[in-house]
mmCIF file with all atom_site columns, C-alpha atoms in Angstrom:
data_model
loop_
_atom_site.group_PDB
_atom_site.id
_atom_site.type_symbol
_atom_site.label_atom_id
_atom_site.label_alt_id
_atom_site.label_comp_id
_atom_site.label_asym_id
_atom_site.label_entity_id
_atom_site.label_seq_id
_atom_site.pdbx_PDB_ins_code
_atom_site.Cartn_x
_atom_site.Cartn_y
_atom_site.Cartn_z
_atom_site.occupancy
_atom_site.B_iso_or_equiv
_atom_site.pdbx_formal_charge
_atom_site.auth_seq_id
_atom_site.auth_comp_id
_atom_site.auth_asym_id
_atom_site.auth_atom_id
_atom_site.pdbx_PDB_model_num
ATOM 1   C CA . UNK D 1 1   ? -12.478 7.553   2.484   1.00 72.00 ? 28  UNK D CA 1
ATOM 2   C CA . UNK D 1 2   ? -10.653 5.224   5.123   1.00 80.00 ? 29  UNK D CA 1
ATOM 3   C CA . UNK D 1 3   ? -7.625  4.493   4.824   1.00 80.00 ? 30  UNK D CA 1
ATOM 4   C CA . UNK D 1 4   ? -6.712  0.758   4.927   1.00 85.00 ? 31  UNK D CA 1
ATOM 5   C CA . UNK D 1 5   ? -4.226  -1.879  4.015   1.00 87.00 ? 32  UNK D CA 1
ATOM 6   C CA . UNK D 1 6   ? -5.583  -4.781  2.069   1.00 89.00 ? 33  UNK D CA 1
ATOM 7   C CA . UNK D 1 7   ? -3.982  -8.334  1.373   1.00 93.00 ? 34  UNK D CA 1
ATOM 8   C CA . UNK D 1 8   ? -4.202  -9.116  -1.905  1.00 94.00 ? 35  UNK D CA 1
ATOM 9   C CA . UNK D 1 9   ? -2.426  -12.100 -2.526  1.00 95.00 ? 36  UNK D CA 1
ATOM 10  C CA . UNK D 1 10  ? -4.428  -14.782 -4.671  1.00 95.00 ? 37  UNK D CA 1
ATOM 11  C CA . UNK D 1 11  ? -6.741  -12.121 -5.666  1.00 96.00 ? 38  UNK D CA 1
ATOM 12  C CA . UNK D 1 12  ? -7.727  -11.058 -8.777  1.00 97.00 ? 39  UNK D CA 1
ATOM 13  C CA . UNK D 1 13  ? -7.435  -7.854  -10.109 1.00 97.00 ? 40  UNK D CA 1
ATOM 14  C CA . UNK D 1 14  ? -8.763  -5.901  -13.788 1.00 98.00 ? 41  UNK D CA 1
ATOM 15  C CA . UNK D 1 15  ? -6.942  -3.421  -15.015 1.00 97.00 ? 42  UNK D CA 1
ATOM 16  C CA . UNK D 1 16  ? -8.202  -1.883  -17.957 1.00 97.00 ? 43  UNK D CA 1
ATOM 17  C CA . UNK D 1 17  ? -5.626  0.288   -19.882 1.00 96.00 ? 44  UNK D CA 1
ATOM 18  C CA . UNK D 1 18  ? -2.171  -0.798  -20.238 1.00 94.00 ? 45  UNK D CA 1
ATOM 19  C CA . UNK D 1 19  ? -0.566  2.450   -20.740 1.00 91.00 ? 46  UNK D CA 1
ATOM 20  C CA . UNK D 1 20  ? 2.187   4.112   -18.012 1.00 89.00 ? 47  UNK D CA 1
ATOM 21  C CA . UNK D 1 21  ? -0.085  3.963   -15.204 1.00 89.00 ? 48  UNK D CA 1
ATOM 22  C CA . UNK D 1 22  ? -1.958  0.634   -15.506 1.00 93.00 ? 49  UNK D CA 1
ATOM 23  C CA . UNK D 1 23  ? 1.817   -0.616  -16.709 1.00 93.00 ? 50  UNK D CA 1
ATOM 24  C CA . UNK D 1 24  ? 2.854   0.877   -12.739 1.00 90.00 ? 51  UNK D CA 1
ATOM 25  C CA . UNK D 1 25  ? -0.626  -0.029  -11.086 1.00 92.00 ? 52  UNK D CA 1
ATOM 26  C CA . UNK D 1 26  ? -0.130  -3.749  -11.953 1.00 95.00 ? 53  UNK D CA 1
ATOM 27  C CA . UNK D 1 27  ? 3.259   -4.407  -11.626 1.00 94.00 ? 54  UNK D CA 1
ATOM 28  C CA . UNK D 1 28  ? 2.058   -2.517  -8.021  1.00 93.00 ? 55  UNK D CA 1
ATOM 29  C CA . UNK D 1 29  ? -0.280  -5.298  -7.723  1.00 96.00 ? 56  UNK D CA 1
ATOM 30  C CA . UNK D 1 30  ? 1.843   -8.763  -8.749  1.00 96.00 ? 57  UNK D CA 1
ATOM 31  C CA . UNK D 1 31  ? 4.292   -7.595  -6.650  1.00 94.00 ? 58  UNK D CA 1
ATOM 32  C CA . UNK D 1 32  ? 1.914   -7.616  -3.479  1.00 93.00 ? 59  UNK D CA 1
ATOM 33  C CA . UNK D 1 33  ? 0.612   -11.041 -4.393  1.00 96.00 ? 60  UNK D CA 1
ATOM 34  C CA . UNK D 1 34  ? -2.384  -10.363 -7.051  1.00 97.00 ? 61  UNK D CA 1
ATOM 35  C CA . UNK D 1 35  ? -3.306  -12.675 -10.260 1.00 97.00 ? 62  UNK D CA 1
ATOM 36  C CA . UNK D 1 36  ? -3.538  -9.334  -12.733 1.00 97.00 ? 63  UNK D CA 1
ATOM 37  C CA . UNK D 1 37  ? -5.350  -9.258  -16.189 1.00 97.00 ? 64  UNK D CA 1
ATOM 38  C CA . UNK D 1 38  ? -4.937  -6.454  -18.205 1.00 96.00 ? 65  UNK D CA 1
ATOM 39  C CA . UNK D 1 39  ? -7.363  -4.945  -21.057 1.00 97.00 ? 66  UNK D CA 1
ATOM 40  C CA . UNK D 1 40  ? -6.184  -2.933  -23.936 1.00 95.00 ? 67  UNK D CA 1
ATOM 41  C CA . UNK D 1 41  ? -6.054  -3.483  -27.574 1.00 93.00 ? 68  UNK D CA 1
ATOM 42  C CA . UNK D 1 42  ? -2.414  -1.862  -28.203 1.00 89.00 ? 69  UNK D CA 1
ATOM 43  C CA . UNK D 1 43  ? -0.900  -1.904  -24.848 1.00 87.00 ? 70  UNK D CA 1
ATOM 44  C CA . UNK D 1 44  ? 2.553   -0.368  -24.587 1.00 81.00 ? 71  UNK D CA 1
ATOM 45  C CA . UNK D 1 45  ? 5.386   -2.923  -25.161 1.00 77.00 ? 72  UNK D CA 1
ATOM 46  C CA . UNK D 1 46  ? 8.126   -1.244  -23.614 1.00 71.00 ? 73  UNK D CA 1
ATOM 47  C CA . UNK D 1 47  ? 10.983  -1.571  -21.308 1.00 73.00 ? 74  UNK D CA 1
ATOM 48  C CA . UNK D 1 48  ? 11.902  -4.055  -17.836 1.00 81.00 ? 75  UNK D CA 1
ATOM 49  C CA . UNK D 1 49  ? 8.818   -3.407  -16.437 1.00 83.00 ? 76  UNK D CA 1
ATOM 50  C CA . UNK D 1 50  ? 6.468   -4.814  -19.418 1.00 88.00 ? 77  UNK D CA 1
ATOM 51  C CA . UNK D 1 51  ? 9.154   -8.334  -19.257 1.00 89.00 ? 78  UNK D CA 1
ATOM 52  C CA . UNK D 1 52  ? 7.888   -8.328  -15.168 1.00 92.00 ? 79  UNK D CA 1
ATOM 53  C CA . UNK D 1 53  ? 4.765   -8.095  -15.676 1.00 94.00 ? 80  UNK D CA 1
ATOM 54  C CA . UNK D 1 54  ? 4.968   -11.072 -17.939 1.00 92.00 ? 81  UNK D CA 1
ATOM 55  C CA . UNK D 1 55  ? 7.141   -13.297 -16.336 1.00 93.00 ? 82  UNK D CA 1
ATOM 56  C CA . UNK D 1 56  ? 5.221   -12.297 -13.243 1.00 93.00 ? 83  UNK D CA 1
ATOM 57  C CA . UNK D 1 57  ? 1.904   -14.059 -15.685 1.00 94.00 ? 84  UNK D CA 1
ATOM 58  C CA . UNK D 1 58  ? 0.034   -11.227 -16.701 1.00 94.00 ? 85  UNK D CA 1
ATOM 59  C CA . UNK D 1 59  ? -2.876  -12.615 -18.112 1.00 95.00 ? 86  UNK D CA 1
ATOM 60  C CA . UNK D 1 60  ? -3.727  -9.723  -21.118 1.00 94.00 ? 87  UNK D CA 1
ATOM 61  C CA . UNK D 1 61  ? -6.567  -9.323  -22.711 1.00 95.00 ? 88  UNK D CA 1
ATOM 62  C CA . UNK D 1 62  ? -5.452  -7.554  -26.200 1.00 94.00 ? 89  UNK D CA 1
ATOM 63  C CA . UNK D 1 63  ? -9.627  -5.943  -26.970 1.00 95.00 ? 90  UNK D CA 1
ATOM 64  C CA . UNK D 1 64  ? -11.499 -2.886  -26.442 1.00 96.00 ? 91  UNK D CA 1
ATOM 65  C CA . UNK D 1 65  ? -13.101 -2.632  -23.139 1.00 97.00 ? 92  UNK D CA 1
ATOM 66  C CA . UNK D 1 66  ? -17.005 -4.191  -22.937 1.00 97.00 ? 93  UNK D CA 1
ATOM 67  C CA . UNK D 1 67  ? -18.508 -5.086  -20.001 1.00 97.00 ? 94  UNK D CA 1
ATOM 68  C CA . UNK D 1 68  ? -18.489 -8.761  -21.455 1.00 97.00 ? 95  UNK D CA 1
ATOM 69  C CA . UNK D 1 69  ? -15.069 -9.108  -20.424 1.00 97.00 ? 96  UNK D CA 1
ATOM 70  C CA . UNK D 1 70  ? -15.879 -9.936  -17.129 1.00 97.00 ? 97  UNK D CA 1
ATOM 71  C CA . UNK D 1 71  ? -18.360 -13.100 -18.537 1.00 96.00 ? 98  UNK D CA 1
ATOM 72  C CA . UNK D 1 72  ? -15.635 -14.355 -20.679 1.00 95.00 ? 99  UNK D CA 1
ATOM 73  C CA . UNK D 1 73  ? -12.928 -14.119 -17.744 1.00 96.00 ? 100 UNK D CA 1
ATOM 74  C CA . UNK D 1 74  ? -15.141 -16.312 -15.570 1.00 95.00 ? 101 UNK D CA 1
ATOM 75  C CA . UNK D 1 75  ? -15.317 -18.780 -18.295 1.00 95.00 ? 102 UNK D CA 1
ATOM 76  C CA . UNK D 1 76  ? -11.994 -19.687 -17.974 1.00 93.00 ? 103 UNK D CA 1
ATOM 77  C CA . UNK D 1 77  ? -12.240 -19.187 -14.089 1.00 93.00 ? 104 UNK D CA 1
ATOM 78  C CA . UNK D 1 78  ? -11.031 -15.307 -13.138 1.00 94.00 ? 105 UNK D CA 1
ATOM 79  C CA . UNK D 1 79  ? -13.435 -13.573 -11.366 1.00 95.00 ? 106 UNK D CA 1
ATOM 80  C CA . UNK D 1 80  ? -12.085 -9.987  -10.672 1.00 96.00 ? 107 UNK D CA 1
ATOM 81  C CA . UNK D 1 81  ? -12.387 -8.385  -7.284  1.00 96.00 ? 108 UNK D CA 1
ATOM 82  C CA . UNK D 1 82  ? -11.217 -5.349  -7.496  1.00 96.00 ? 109 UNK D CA 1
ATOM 83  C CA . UNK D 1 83  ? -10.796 -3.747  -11.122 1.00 97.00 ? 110 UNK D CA 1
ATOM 84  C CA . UNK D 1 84  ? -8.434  -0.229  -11.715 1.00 96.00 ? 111 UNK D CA 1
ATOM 85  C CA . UNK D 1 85  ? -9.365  2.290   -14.590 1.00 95.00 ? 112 UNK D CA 1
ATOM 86  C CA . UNK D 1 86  ? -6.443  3.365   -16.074 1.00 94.00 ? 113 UNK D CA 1
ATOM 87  C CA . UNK D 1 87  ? -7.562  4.444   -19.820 1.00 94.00 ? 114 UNK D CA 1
ATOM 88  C CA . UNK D 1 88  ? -9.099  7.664   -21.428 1.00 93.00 ? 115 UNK D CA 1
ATOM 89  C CA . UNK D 1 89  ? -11.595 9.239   -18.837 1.00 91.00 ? 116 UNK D CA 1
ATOM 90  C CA . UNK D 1 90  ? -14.333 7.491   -20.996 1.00 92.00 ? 117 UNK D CA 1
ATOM 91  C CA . UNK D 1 91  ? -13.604 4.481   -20.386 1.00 94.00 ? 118 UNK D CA 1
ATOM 92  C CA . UNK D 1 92  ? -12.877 4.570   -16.993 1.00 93.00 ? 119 UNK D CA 1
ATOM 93  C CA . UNK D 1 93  ? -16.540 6.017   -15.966 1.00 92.00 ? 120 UNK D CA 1
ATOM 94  C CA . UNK D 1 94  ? -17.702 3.587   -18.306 1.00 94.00 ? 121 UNK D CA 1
ATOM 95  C CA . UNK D 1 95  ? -15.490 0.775   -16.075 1.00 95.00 ? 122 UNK D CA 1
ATOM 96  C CA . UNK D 1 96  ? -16.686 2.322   -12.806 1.00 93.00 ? 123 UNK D CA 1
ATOM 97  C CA . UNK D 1 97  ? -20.494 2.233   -13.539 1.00 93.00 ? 124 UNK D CA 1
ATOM 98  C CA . UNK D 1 98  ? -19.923 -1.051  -15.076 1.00 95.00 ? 125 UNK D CA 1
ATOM 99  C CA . UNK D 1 99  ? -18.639 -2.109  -11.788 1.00 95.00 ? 126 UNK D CA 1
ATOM 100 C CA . UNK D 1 100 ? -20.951 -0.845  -9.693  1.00 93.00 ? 127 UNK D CA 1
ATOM 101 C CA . UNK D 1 101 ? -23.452 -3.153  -11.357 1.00 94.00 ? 128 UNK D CA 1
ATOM 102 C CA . UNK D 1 102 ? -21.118 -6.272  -10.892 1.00 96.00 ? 129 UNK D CA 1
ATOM 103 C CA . UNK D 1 103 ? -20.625 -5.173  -7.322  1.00 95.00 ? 130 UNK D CA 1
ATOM 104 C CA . UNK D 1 104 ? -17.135 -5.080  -7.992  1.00 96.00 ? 131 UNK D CA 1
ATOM 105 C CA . UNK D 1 105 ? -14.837 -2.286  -6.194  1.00 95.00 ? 132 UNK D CA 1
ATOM 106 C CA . UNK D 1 106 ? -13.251 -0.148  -8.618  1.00 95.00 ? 133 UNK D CA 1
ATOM 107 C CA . UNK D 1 107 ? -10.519 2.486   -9.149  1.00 92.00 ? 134 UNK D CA 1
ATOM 108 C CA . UNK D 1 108 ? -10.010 5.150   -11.776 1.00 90.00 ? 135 UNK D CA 1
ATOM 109 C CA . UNK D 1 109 ? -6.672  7.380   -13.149 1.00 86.00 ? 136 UNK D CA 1
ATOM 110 C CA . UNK D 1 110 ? -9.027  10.143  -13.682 1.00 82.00 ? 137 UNK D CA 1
ATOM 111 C CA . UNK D 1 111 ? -10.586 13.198  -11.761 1.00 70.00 ? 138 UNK D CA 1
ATOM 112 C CA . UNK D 1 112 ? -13.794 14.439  -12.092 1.00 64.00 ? 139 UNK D CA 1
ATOM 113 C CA . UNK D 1 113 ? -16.278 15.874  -9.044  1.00 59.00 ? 140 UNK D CA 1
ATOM 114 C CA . UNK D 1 114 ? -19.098 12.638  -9.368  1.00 64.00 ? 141 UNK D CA 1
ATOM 115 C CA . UNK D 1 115 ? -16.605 9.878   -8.948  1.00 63.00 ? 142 UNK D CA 1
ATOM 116 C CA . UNK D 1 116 ? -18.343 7.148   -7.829  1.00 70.00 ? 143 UNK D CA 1
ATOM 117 C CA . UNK D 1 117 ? -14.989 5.218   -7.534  1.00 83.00 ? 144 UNK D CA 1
ATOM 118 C CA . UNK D 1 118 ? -14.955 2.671   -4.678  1.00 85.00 ? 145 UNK D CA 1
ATOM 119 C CA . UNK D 1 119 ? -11.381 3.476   -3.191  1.00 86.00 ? 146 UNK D CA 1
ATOM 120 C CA . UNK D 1 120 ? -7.761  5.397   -4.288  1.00 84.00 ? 147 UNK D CA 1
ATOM 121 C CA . UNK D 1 121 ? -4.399  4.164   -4.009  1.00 86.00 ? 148 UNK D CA 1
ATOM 122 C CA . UNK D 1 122 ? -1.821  6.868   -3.014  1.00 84.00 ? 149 UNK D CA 1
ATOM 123 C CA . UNK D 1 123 ? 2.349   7.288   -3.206  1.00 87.00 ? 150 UNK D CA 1
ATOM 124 C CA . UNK D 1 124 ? 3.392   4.548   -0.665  1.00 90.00 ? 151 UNK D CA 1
ATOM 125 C CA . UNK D 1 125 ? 6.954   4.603   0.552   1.00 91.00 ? 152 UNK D CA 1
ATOM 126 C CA . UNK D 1 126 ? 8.127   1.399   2.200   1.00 90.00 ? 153 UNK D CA 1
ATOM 127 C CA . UNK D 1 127 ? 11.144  0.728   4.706   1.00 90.00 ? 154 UNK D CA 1
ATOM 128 C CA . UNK D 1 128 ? 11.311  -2.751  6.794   1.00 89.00 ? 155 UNK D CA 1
ATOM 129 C CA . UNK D 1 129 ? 9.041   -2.298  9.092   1.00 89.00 ? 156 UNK D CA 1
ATOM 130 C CA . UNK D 1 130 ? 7.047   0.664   8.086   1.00 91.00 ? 157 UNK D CA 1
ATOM 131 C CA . UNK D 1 131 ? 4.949   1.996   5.298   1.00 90.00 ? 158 UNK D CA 1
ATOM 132 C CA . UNK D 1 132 ? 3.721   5.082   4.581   1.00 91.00 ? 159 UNK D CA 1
ATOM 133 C CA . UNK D 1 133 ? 0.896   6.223   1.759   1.00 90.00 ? 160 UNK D CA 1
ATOM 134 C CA . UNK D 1 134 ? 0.006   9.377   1.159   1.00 90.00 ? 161 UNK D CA 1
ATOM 135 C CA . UNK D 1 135 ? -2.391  10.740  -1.336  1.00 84.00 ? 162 UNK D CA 1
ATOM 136 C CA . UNK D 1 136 ? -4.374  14.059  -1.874  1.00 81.00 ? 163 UNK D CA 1
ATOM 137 C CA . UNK D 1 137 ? -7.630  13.031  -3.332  1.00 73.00 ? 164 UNK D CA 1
ATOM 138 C CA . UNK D 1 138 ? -6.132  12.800  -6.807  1.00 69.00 ? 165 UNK D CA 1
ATOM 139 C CA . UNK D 1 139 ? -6.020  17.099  -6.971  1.00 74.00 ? 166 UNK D CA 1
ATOM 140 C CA . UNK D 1 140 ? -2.177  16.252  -7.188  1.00 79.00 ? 167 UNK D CA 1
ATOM 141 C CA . UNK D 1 141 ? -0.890  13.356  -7.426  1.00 77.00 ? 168 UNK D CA 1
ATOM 142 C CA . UNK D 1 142 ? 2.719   14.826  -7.928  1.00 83.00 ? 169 UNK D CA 1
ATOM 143 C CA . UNK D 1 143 ? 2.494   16.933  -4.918  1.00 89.00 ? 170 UNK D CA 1
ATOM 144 C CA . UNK D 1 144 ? 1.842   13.110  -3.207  1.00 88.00 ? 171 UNK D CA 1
ATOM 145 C CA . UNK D 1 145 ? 4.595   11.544  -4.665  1.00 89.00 ? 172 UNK D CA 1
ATOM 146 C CA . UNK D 1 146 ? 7.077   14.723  -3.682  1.00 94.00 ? 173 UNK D CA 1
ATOM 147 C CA . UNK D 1 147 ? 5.079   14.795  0.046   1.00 93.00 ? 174 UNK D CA 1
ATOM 148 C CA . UNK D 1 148 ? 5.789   10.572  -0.094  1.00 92.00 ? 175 UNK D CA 1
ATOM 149 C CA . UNK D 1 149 ? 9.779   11.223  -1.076  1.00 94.00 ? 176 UNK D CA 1
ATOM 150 C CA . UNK D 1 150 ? 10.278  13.595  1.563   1.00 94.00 ? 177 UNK D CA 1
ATOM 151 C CA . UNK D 1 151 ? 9.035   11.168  4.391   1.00 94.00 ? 178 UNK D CA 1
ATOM 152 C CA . UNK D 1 152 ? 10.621  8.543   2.428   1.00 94.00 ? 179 UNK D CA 1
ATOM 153 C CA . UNK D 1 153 ? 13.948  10.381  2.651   1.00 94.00 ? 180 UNK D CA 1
ATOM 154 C CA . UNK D 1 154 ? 13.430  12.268  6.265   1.00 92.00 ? 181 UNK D CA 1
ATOM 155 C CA . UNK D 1 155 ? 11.899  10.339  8.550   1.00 94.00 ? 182 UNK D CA 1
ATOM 156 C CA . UNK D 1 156 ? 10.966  6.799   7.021   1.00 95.00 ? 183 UNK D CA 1
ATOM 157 C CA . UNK D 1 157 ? 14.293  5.679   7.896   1.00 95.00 ? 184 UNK D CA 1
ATOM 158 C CA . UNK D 1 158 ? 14.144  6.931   11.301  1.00 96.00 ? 185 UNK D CA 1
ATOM 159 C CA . UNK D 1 159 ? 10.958  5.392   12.388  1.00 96.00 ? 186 UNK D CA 1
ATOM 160 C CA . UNK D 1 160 ? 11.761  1.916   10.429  1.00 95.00 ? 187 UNK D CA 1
ATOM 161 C CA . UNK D 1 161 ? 14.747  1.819   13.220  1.00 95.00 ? 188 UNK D CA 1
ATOM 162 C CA . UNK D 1 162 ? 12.624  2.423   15.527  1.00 96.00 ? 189 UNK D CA 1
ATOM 163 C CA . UNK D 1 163 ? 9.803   -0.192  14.472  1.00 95.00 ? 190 UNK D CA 1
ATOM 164 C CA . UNK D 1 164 ? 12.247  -2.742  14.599  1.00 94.00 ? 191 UNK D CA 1
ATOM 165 C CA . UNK D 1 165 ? 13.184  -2.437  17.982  1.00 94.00 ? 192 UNK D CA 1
ATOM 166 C CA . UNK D 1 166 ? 9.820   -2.085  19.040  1.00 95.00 ? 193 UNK D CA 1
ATOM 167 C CA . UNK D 1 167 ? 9.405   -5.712  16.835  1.00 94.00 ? 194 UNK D CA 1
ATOM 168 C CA . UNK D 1 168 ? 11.700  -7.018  19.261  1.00 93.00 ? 195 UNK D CA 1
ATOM 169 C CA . UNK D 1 169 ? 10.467  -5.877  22.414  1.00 94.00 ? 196 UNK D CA 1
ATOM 170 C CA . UNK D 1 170 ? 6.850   -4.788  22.622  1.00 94.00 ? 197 UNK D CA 1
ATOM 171 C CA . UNK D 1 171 ? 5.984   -8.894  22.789  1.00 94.00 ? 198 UNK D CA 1
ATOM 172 C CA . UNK D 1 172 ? 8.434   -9.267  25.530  1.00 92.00 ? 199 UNK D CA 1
ATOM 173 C CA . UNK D 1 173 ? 7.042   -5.886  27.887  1.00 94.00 ? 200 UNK D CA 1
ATOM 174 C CA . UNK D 1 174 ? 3.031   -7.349  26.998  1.00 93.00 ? 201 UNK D CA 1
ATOM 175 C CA . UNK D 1 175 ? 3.680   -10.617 27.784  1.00 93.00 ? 202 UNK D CA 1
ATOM 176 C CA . UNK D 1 176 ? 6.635   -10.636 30.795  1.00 92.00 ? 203 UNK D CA 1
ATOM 177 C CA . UNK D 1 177 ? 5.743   -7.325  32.570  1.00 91.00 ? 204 UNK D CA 1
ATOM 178 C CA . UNK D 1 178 ? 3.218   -7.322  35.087  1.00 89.00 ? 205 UNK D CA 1
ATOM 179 C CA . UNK D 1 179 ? 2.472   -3.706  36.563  1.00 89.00 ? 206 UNK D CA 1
ATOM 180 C CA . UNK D 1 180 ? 0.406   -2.534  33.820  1.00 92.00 ? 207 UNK D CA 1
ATOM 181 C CA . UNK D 1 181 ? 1.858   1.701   34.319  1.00 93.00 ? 208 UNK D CA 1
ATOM 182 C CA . UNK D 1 182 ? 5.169   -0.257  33.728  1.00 92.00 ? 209 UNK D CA 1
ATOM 183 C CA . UNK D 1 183 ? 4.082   -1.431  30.507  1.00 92.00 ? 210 UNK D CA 1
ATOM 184 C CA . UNK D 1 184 ? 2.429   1.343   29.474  1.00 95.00 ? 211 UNK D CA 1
ATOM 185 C CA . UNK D 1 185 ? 5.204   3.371   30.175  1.00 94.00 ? 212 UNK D CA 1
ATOM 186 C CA . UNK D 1 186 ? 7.705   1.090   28.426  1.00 94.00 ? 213 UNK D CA 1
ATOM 187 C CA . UNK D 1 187 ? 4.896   1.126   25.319  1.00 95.00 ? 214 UNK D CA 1
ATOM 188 C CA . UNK D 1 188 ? 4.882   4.833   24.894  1.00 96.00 ? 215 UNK D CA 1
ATOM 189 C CA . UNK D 1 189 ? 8.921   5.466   24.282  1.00 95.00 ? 216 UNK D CA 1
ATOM 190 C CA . UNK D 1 190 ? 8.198   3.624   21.065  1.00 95.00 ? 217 UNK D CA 1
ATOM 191 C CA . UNK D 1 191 ? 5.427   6.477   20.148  1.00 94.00 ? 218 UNK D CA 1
ATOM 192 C CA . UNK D 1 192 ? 7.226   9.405   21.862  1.00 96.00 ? 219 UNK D CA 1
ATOM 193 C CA . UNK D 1 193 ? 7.634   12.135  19.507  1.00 96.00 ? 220 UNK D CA 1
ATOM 194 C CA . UNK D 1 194 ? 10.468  13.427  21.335  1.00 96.00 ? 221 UNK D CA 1
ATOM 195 C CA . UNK D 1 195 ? 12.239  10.405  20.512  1.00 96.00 ? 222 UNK D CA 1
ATOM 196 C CA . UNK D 1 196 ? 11.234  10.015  16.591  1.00 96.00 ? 223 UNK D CA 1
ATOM 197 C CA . UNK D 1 197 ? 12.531  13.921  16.472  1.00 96.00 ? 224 UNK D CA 1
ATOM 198 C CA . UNK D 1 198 ? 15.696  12.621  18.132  1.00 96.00 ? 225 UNK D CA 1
ATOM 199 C CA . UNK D 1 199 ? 16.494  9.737   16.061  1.00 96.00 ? 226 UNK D CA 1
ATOM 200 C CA . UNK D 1 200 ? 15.631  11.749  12.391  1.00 96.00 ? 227 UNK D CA 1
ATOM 201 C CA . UNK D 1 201 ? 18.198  14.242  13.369  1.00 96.00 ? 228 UNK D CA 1
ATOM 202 C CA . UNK D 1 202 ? 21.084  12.502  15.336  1.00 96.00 ? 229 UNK D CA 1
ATOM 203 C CA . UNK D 1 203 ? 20.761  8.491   13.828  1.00 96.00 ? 230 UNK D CA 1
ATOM 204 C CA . UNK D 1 204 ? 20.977  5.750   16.550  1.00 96.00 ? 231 UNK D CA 1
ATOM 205 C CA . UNK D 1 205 ? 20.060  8.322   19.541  1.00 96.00 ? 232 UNK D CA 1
ATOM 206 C CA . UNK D 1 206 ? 16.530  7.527   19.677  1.00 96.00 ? 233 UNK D CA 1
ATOM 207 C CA . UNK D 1 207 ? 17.233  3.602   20.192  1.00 96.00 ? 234 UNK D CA 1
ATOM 208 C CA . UNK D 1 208 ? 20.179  4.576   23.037  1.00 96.00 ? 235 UNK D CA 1
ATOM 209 C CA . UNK D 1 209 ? 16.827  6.365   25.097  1.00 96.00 ? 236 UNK D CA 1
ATOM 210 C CA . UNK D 1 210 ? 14.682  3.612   24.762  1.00 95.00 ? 237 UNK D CA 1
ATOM 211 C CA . UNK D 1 211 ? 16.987  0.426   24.920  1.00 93.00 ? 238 UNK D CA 1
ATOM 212 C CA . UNK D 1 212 ? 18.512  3.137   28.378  1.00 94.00 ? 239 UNK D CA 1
ATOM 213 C CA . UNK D 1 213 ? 15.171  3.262   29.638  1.00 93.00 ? 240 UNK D CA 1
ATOM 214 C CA . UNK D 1 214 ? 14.556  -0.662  28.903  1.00 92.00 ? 241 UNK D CA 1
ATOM 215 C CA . UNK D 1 215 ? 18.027  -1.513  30.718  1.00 91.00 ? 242 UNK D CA 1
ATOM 216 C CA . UNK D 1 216 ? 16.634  0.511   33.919  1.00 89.00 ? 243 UNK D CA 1
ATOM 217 C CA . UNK D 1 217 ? 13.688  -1.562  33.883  1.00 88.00 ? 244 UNK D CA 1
ATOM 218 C CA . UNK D 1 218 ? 15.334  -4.966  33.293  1.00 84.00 ? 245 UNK D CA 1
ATOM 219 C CA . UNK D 1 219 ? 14.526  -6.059  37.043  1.00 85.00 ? 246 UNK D CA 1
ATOM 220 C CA . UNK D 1 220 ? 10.996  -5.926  35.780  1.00 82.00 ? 247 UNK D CA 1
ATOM 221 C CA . UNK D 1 221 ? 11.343  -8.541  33.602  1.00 83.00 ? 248 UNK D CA 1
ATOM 222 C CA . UNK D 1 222 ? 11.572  -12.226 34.254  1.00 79.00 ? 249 UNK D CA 1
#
């Protein structure tokens, strides 16, 4: 698997089984920008999360699965592109292989040693400037969430500060500094492990070295 980031705003996504997980999965997906039907004969109607996912115009589909779901979606103009399998393990190899055929990429909730599933989504822990996912080949997706929290708690926040002031001046070192070692140089405190380790444990002392080092080499600058 490679690991990638995908923009999926405008895009339609299938996600068959409405239960907790395809409830989380496409709320996951409106909220980055996706057109979501859902497919299951008695989703569950519960809680803030089900009113989101309507307001946010899930279009459901209240049947069994068939593969003639996706003919009657494109009748009224929804062609999925990427389709999740969040039902009984039946179903979703039955969704998968169904897929396949439709040249579709696909998903599924469940584990088994043949997956022919396309891709997986992980935990993903967001800050302002930086994301993180983390997953573990669905053996344990629990021990991904936990291994997502920790980052989320430890050092997420300390690399988000320091993404931000790299957001701020890594356009202004490529396009104002000439001597390319000076810009490297000047590139690299935003990487520096040192400094990451610095910042998680003392907060704001990894900025002070780098906007320090960035004050020393202000006659570089135009």
């Amino acid at each position: 698997m490679i690991p990638i980031w995908l923009d999926v705003s405008g895009r339609h996504v299938i996600i068959v089984g409405l239960g907790p997980v395809g409830q989380r999965r496409a709320l996951q997906f409106q909220r980055a920008g996706a057109l979501v039907t859902g497919v299951d004969p008695l989703p569950r109607i519960q809680g803030q999360e089900w009113g989101e996912l309507i307001r946010n115009g899930l279009e459901l589909q209240s049947q069994p699965y068939h593969i003639s779901i996706f003919e009657e979606l494109s009748l009224i103009g929804i062609k999925p592109q990427l389709a999740l399998a969040c039902a009984n393990p039946t179903v979703n190899k039955q969704v998968v292989a169904d897929c396949r055929q439709l040249k579709i990429w696909a998903s599924t909730s469940t584990f088994s040693e043949n997956d022919p599933a396309d891709f997986q989504l992980g935990a993903v822990a967001r800050g302002e400037s930086m994301a993180v996912c983390v997953h573990s080949d669905r053996s344990s997706p629990g021990l991904s969430s936990s291994v997502r929290d920790e980052i989320a708690e430890t050092l997420l926040p300390a690399a988000d500060r320091l993404a931000k002031l790299a957001s701020f001046w890594r356009p202004r070192i490529l396009n104002e500094i000439a001597d390319d070692s000076e810009k490297k140089r000047l590139l690299d405190l935003f990487s520096n492990r040192a400094i990451l380790k610095s910042e998680v444990q003392n907060p704001g002392t990894g900025e002070k070295m780098i906007q320090s080092e960035l004050d020393c080499a202000r006659e570089l600058f135009p």
